[in-house]
Coordinates of C-alpha atoms in Angstrom, one line a residue:
M52 CA -41.0 83.7 -36.4
T53 CA -42.8 81.0 -34.9
H54 CA -44.9 81.0 -31.9
A55 CA -43.5 79.7 -28.9
K56 CA -44.6 76.7 -26.6
I57 CA -45.9 78.1 -23.1
D58 CA -43.3 77.5 -20.5
R59 CA -44.6 78.9 -17.9
A60 CA -43.0 80.1 -14.3
S61 CA -43.5 77.5 -11.4
G62 CA -44.6 78.2 -7.9
T63 CA -41.2 77.7 -7.2
D64 CA -39.9 80.2 -9.6
L65 CA -42.7 82.8 -8.4
V66 CA -41.6 82.6 -4.9
N67 CA -37.7 83.2 -5.5
L68 CA -39.3 86.7 -7.5
A69 CA -41.3 87.0 -4.3
V70 CA -38.8 87.2 -1.9
D71 CA -36.5 88.9 -4.1
V72 CA -36.5 92.0 -2.0
G73 CA -33.7 93.4 0.6
P74 CA -30.5 94.5 -0.5
V75 CA -28.8 91.4 -1.7
P76 CA -30.3 90.1 -4.8
M77 CA -31.5 86.5 -5.1
Q78 CA -28.9 85.5 -7.3
A79 CA -26.1 82.7 -7.0
G80 CA -23.2 81.5 -8.5
A81 CA -19.6 80.3 -9.0
C82 CA -16.1 80.8 -9.5
L83 CA -14.0 78.4 -11.8
I84 CA -10.2 78.8 -11.7
L85 CA -8.6 77.4 -15.0
D86 CA -5.4 76.3 -14.4
T87 CA -3.6 77.5 -17.5
K88 CA -0.3 78.1 -19.5
P89 CA 1.4 81.0 -20.6
G90 CA -0.1 82.6 -23.5
F91 CA -3.6 80.8 -23.2
D92 CA -6.1 82.7 -25.4
V93 CA -8.8 84.5 -23.4
A94 CA -10.7 85.6 -26.9
L95 CA -10.7 81.8 -27.8
A96 CA -12.4 81.0 -24.7
Q97 CA -14.6 83.5 -24.5
R98 CA -15.6 82.8 -28.1
L99 CA -16.3 78.8 -27.1
I100 CA -18.5 79.7 -23.9
A101 CA -20.6 82.1 -26.8
Q102 CA -21.2 78.9 -29.3
R103 CA -22.3 76.8 -26.0
V104 CA -24.7 79.5 -24.7
Q105 CA -26.2 78.9 -27.9
A106 CA -27.3 75.5 -27.0
I107 CA -28.8 75.9 -23.7
P108 CA -32.1 76.9 -24.1
R109 CA -33.0 79.0 -21.0
L110 CA -29.7 81.3 -21.2
R111 CA -31.6 82.4 -24.0
H112 CA -34.9 82.9 -22.4
R113 CA -36.4 86.0 -20.3
L114 CA -39.5 85.6 -17.8
V115 CA -42.4 88.0 -19.0
P116 CA -45.6 88.7 -17.2
T117 CA -48.6 87.4 -19.7
P118 CA -51.7 89.8 -20.1
V119 CA -54.7 89.5 -17.9
G120 CA -56.6 86.5 -17.3
G121 CA -53.2 84.9 -19.4
G122 CA -51.8 83.2 -16.6
R123 CA -48.5 82.8 -14.5
P124 CA -45.8 84.8 -16.2
I125 CA -44.1 82.7 -19.0
W126 CA -40.3 81.9 -20.2
I127 CA -39.7 82.9 -23.6
E128 CA -36.9 83.3 -26.0
D129 CA -34.9 87.5 -26.1
P130 CA -35.3 88.5 -29.6
S131 CA -33.0 90.7 -29.0
F132 CA -30.5 88.6 -26.8
D133 CA -26.7 89.8 -27.0
I134 CA -24.1 87.8 -25.7
D135 CA -21.8 90.6 -25.0
H136 CA -24.6 92.1 -22.6
H137 CA -23.5 88.7 -20.4
L138 CA -19.9 87.4 -21.3
R139 CA -17.1 89.6 -20.5
V140 CA -13.9 89.9 -19.7
T141 CA -12.2 91.4 -16.8
R142 CA -8.8 92.6 -15.1
C143 CA -8.8 91.5 -11.1
P144 CA -7.6 94.2 -9.3
P145 CA -4.3 94.1 -7.2
P146 CA -2.8 91.6 -5.9
G147 CA -4.8 89.6 -7.8
D148 CA -4.8 86.7 -4.9
Q149 CA -7.9 84.1 -4.2
N150 CA -9.5 86.8 -1.5
T151 CA -9.4 90.1 -4.4
L152 CA -11.2 87.1 -6.9
L153 CA -13.5 86.6 -4.0
D154 CA -14.2 90.1 -3.7
L155 CA -14.9 90.8 -6.8
A156 CA -17.7 87.7 -7.7
T157 CA -19.2 89.1 -4.1
Q158 CA -19.4 92.0 -5.8
M159 CA -20.7 90.9 -8.9
L160 CA -23.6 88.5 -7.4
S161 CA -24.6 92.3 -5.1
Q162 CA -25.4 93.9 -8.6
P163 CA -29.1 93.1 -10.0
L164 CA -29.4 91.5 -13.0
P165 CA -31.6 93.4 -15.5
A166 CA -35.2 91.8 -15.8
S167 CA -35.0 93.1 -19.4
R168 CA -32.2 90.7 -20.2
P169 CA -31.8 86.7 -19.6
L170 CA -31.0 86.8 -16.0
W171 CA -27.3 85.5 -15.5
S172 CA -24.1 86.9 -16.7
M173 CA -20.1 85.7 -16.8
R174 CA -16.8 87.4 -16.2
L175 CA -14.1 85.7 -17.7
V176 CA -11.2 87.5 -15.5
T177 CA -7.3 87.7 -16.0
G178 CA -4.5 89.2 -14.0
L179 CA -4.3 86.4 -11.5
P180 CA -0.7 84.0 -10.3
D181 CA 0.7 82.2 -12.3
H182 CA -1.2 82.8 -15.6
Q183 CA -4.0 81.5 -14.2
I184 CA -7.9 82.8 -15.4
A185 CA -10.7 82.6 -13.7
L186 CA -14.9 82.5 -14.9
I187 CA -17.3 83.9 -12.3
A188 CA -20.9 82.7 -13.1
C189 CA -23.8 84.5 -12.0
F190 CA -27.7 83.5 -11.6
H191 CA -30.9 84.5 -10.6
H192 CA -32.6 82.2 -8.6
V193 CA -35.4 81.7 -11.1
L194 CA -33.5 80.7 -13.5
T195 CA -32.1 77.9 -11.9
D196 CA -31.3 76.3 -8.7
G197 CA -28.0 75.2 -7.9
M198 CA -28.2 71.7 -9.7
G199 CA -29.4 73.4 -12.6
G200 CA -26.2 75.7 -12.5
L201 CA -23.8 73.1 -12.0
A202 CA -25.7 71.3 -15.1
I203 CA -24.9 74.5 -17.1
L204 CA -21.6 75.0 -16.1
A205 CA -20.8 71.1 -17.1
G206 CA -22.5 72.4 -20.4
L207 CA -20.0 74.9 -21.0
A208 CA -17.3 72.8 -21.0
D209 CA -14.7 71.0 -23.3
G210 CA -16.0 67.5 -24.6
V211 CA -19.8 67.6 -24.0
T212 CA -21.9 67.6 -27.2
P213 CA -25.1 69.8 -26.1
P214 CA -28.3 69.5 -28.5
P215 CA -28.2 72.0 -31.4
P216 CA -30.4 75.6 -30.7
P217 CA -33.7 75.4 -32.3
D218 CA -34.0 76.6 -36.1
S219 CA -37.2 78.8 -35.2
F220 CA -35.1 81.9 -33.5
P221 CA -36.4 84.2 -31.9
Q222 CA -39.6 82.9 -31.0
R223 CA -43.1 85.5 -30.2
L224 CA -45.6 85.5 -27.2
P225 CA -48.0 83.2 -27.8
P226 CA -51.6 84.7 -28.6
Y227 CA -53.8 85.7 -26.4
R228 CA -56.1 83.4 -26.7
R229 CA -53.7 80.1 -25.9
L230 CA -52.3 81.6 -22.5
A231 CA -55.9 82.4 -21.6
S232 CA -57.0 78.9 -22.4
D233 CA -54.0 77.3 -20.7
A234 CA -54.3 79.2 -17.7
W235 CA -58.5 78.0 -17.6
A236 CA -57.1 74.9 -18.3
A237 CA -54.9 75.2 -15.1
R238 CA -57.3 76.4 -12.7
L239 CA -59.9 73.9 -13.8
R240 CA -57.0 71.4 -12.9
A241 CA -56.6 73.4 -9.5
L242 CA -60.7 73.3 -8.8
A243 CA -60.1 69.6 -9.3
R244 CA -57.8 69.0 -6.8
A245 CA -59.8 71.5 -4.4
P246 CA -60.8 68.5 -1.8
R247 CA -56.9 67.0 -1.7
T248 CA -56.0 71.0 -1.6
W249 CA -57.5 71.1 2.2
Q250 CA -55.7 68.4 3.4
Y251 CA -52.7 69.4 2.1
V252 CA -52.8 72.5 3.9
R253 CA -53.7 71.0 7.0
R254 CA -50.9 68.5 6.7
A255 CA -48.6 71.3 6.0
V256 CA -49.8 73.1 8.8
T257 CA -48.7 69.9 11.4
D258 CA -45.5 70.0 9.7
L259 CA -44.6 73.3 10.7
R260 CA -46.1 73.1 14.1
A261 CA -43.5 70.2 14.7
L262 CA -40.4 72.2 13.2
P263 CA -37.8 73.6 15.6
R264 CA -37.6 77.1 16.7
A265 CA -34.3 79.2 16.6
A266 CA -32.8 80.2 20.0
R267 CA -31.8 84.2 20.2
S268 CA -28.2 84.4 19.3
S269 CA -26.0 87.1 17.4
L270 CA -26.2 84.7 14.4
N271 CA -30.2 86.2 13.5
R272 CA -29.8 90.2 12.4
P273 CA -30.7 91.9 9.3
T274 CA -28.7 91.5 6.9
G275 CA -27.1 94.1 4.7
P276 CA -25.3 94.6 0.7
H277 CA -22.1 94.6 2.5
Q278 CA -20.6 90.7 2.3
R279 CA -17.9 89.0 2.8
V280 CA -16.7 85.5 1.3
A281 CA -14.3 82.9 2.3
V282 CA -13.7 79.5 1.5
V283 CA -12.4 76.2 3.4
T284 CA -11.5 73.6 1.6
A285 CA -10.6 69.5 2.7
P286 CA -9.8 66.5 1.2
L287 CA -13.2 64.9 -0.1
Q288 CA -11.8 61.3 1.1
E289 CA -10.7 61.9 4.3
V290 CA -14.2 63.3 5.2
R291 CA -15.9 60.9 3.6
R292 CA -14.0 58.3 5.0
T293 CA -14.9 59.7 8.6
A294 CA -18.7 60.1 8.0
H295 CA -18.6 56.1 6.9
A296 CA -17.2 55.4 9.9
H297 CA -19.6 56.9 12.1
G298 CA -22.3 55.9 10.3
G299 CA -23.1 58.9 8.3
T300 CA -22.9 60.8 4.5
V301 CA -20.3 63.7 3.7
N302 CA -22.8 65.7 4.1
D303 CA -23.5 64.6 8.0
A304 CA -19.8 65.2 8.5
V305 CA -20.1 69.2 6.8
L306 CA -23.0 69.5 9.1
T307 CA -20.9 68.2 12.0
A308 CA -18.1 70.5 11.2
V309 CA -20.0 73.7 10.7
T310 CA -21.7 73.1 14.3
G311 CA -18.3 72.6 15.7
A312 CA -17.2 75.6 13.9
I313 CA -20.3 78.1 14.8
R314 CA -19.9 76.6 18.8
A315 CA -16.4 77.8 18.9
L316 CA -17.1 81.1 17.2
L317 CA -20.3 82.0 19.6
H318 CA -17.9 80.9 22.5
S319 CA -15.6 83.5 21.3
R320 CA -18.4 86.2 21.8
E321 CA -19.4 84.6 25.0
E322 CA -22.7 83.0 23.9
T323 CA -23.6 79.6 23.8
L324 CA -26.2 77.7 21.6
P325 CA -28.0 74.2 23.0
A326 CA -29.0 73.2 19.7
L327 CA -28.3 75.1 16.2
V328 CA -31.1 75.1 13.5
V329 CA -30.0 74.4 10.3
S330 CA -32.0 75.1 6.9
I331 CA -30.7 72.3 4.1
P332 CA -32.3 72.8 0.8
V333 CA -33.6 69.8 -0.5
S334 CA -33.7 69.0 -3.8
A335 CA -36.8 67.0 -5.5
R336 CA -34.2 65.6 -8.3
P337 CA -31.4 63.1 -8.6
L338 CA -29.6 65.4 -11.4
A339 CA -30.7 68.1 -13.9
T340 CA -29.5 68.9 -17.3
I341 CA -29.4 71.8 -19.3
A342 CA -32.7 71.2 -21.2
Q343 CA -34.7 71.1 -17.8
L344 CA -33.6 74.0 -15.0
G345 CA -35.9 75.7 -13.0
N346 CA -36.2 74.5 -9.4
Q347 CA -37.4 72.1 -7.5
V348 CA -35.5 72.8 -4.1
G349 CA -37.7 72.3 -0.6
V350 CA -36.4 72.8 2.6
L351 CA -35.5 70.7 5.5
P352 CA -34.8 72.7 9.1
I353 CA -33.2 70.3 11.1
S354 CA -31.8 70.8 15.0
L355 CA -28.1 69.8 15.6
P356 CA -26.6 69.5 18.8
T357 CA -23.6 72.1 19.1
A358 CA -22.1 70.0 22.6
G359 CA -20.1 66.8 22.7
T360 CA -17.3 65.2 20.8
L361 CA -16.9 65.3 16.9
A362 CA -18.2 61.4 17.4
H363 CA -20.8 62.0 19.3
R364 CA -21.9 65.0 17.3
L365 CA -21.6 63.6 13.8
E366 CA -23.3 60.0 14.8
R367 CA -25.9 62.4 16.2
T368 CA -26.3 64.6 13.1
A369 CA -26.4 61.4 11.3
A370 CA -29.5 60.2 12.8
I371 CA -31.3 63.6 12.9
T372 CA -30.8 63.8 9.7
R373 CA -32.2 60.2 8.2
A374 CA -35.2 61.2 10.4
G375 CA -35.4 64.2 8.6
K376 CA -35.4 63.3 5.3
A377 CA -37.8 60.2 6.5
A378 CA -40.0 62.3 7.6
A379 CA -40.9 63.9 4.3
R380 CA -41.2 67.6 5.7
T381 CA -40.1 69.1 2.1
G382 CA -43.1 68.5 0.6
A383 CA -46.3 70.5 2.4
S384 CA -44.9 72.0 4.7
A385 CA -42.7 73.7 2.0
E386 CA -45.7 74.2 0.0
L387 CA -47.3 76.6 2.3
V388 CA -44.3 78.5 3.3
A389 CA -44.4 79.6 -0.3
S390 CA -47.8 80.5 -0.7
V391 CA -47.0 82.3 2.7
N392 CA -44.4 84.2 1.0
R393 CA -46.1 85.2 -2.2
I394 CA -49.1 86.5 -0.2
S395 CA -46.9 88.5 1.9
A396 CA -45.1 90.1 -0.6
R397 CA -48.1 91.2 -2.5
L398 CA -49.2 92.4 1.3
H399 CA -45.3 94.3 1.1
T400 CA -44.3 92.7 4.6
L401 CA -42.4 90.2 3.2
R402 CA -38.9 92.0 3.8
W403 CA -39.8 92.8 7.5
M404 CA -41.0 89.1 7.7
L405 CA -37.5 87.6 6.2
N406 CA -35.5 90.5 8.8
H407 CA -37.4 89.0 11.4
Q408 CA -37.8 85.5 11.4
R409 CA -36.3 83.1 14.3
L410 CA -36.9 79.3 12.8
I411 CA -33.3 79.1 11.5
H412 CA -29.6 80.0 12.3
T413 CA -27.8 79.4 9.3
V414 CA -28.3 77.6 6.1
V415 CA -25.9 75.1 4.7
S416 CA -26.6 73.9 1.0
N417 CA -24.9 70.8 -0.1
L418 CA -24.3 70.1 -4.1
R419 CA -22.4 67.1 -5.3
G420 CA -20.1 68.1 -8.4
P421 CA -18.4 66.1 -10.9
E422 CA -16.2 63.7 -10.3
Q423 CA -13.6 64.1 -12.4
P424 CA -12.1 67.3 -13.3
L425 CA -13.3 69.1 -16.3
T426 CA -11.7 71.6 -18.5
L427 CA -12.8 74.5 -20.4
A428 CA -10.7 76.0 -24.0
G429 CA -8.0 73.0 -23.1
A430 CA -7.6 74.0 -20.0
T431 CA -8.2 72.0 -16.1
I432 CA -11.1 73.3 -14.4
R433 CA -9.0 73.5 -10.9
T434 CA -11.2 74.9 -8.3
L435 CA -15.2 75.1 -8.4
I436 CA -16.0 77.5 -5.7
P437 CA -20.1 77.9 -5.1
I438 CA -21.0 81.4 -3.8
S439 CA -24.4 82.5 -2.4
L440 CA -24.6 85.5 -0.1
V441 CA -26.6 85.8 2.7
R442 CA -30.1 87.7 3.3
G443 CA -32.8 88.3 5.4
N444 CA -31.2 87.9 9.3
V445 CA -29.3 85.5 8.8
T446 CA -25.5 86.6 9.1
I447 CA -23.8 83.1 8.1
A448 CA -24.6 80.6 5.7
F449 CA -22.6 77.7 3.5
T450 CA -22.5 76.2 0.4
V451 CA -20.5 73.0 0.3
L452 CA -19.4 71.4 -3.6
S453 CA -17.5 68.6 -4.0
Y454 CA -15.9 68.4 -7.0
A455 CA -13.1 65.5 -8.5
D456 CA -11.3 64.8 -5.5
A457 CA -12.2 68.2 -3.1
L458 CA -14.4 69.3 -0.6
T459 CA -15.1 73.0 -0.7
V460 CA -17.1 74.9 1.7
T461 CA -17.4 78.7 1.0
I462 CA -18.9 81.0 3.7
A463 CA -20.9 83.9 2.9
A464 CA -21.1 86.5 6.2
D465 CA -22.7 90.0 6.6
A466 CA -19.8 92.6 7.2
T467 CA -21.0 94.5 9.8
H468 CA -22.3 91.3 12.0
V469 CA -19.7 89.3 11.3
P470 CA -16.5 91.2 11.8
D471 CA -15.1 88.1 13.9
L472 CA -14.9 85.7 10.4
P473 CA -11.5 84.9 10.8
I474 CA -12.4 82.8 14.0
L475 CA -15.3 80.8 12.5
I476 CA -12.8 80.2 9.3
A477 CA -10.0 78.9 11.7
A478 CA -12.4 76.4 13.7
L479 CA -14.0 75.1 10.2
E480 CA -10.7 74.1 9.2
A481 CA -9.5 72.8 12.7
E482 CA -12.6 70.5 12.2
F483 CA -11.8 69.4 9.0
A484 CA -8.3 68.5 10.4
A485 CA -9.4 66.7 13.2
M486 CA -11.1 64.1 10.5
R487 CA -8.5 64.5 8.6
E488 CA -5.0 64.1 10.2
H489 CA -6.4 62.9 13.5
P490 CA -9.4 60.8 12.8
S491 CA -9.0 59.5 16.3
T492 CA -9.6 62.8 17.7
D493 CA -11.4 66.0 17.8
P494 CA -10.4 69.4 17.5
T495 CA -10.4 69.3 21.5
G496 CA -8.3 66.3 21.8
N497 CA -11.0 63.9 23.2
P498 CA -11.2 60.5 21.4
I499 CA -13.7 60.0 18.8
G500 CA -13.9 56.3 17.8

């Protein structure tokens, strides 16, 4: 065996570990539905995935602490790595429809991954209608962010030629002298940056004071382990056309649809909100590769209008998101919040803080997937559903993915506090239908042109 290079957990990685408190683990994933034919060889698909996993280094790594004085935890190859611990075949419970499949995926993402192994798991699911097969993937957020998760899934698809695994496998923990020397070098670099750090902190505090505050509503309640997941789809080109017609992006159109749907949900509860405060994860990189995963995501909290026609809300949303990105609030303030989270975790107060935060109403994560359909073991991946559960006191969250010609919005909701999820689903479908079928009117019949 050879010594591994020192690959330390980043500050964002440590945040994802720190906030992994409460009943729902910090895990996310996806459900891929394969358009298979009778006689599809599930065992072959399992072997192909197992082979391709070997060429994705992070899927063989686990995060281990260093001895005292050795610095942050490091990623190192698991010498006892066994693909059977991570990849299994299971049968979907009856009736085997999409809702049952999503329940199975929700249950899988709700189970904490063992820290003694690489933090991911997958299941090939049989027993679906029309001989279809599904692949459910689950990743801990410390392993990768959403863009990295997409890179992993793309690396498992057909037609991809990943780099070969290193010959020196497994590798052992670097000697303590190397760890300590590397840690002290990092501390000295941090001391050299100290004067700039204080300026950075002051700017971060200013940014945090400027952030919107979420008005009280039933959207904020401490969430529990019982969650429900639903999916709403829309033609990507139709949504893009409507967005561009009003000076916005696809993401702006999605945010507008979300605000309209939540307005309808709150109306059914006899509540109103003048503005919906949404947390938008923003990636610090244009793309991710299987060689460079990890986490490079900041957050952008924005206050969006809930009143007005679809056109008015879309145009205002586009202007607000442009201003928010131009202000670059995803840098200093995000790092300061991350530091506060790490300190709170050490003081055992983080869970209380997450369950009582009043900064945001909901989270909307938007990812851009492959523009062309992928295949796995010769079968087309017909549907790609992103899944991320709700945590803290946010009872509803949205994960959005564009794949091929479809836009998929996954709604995750706390089952106890959102018994009226069907109302939200119908309202979101109505918002997209207005963009798709009647581009000149909104769901209430008001003109948007």
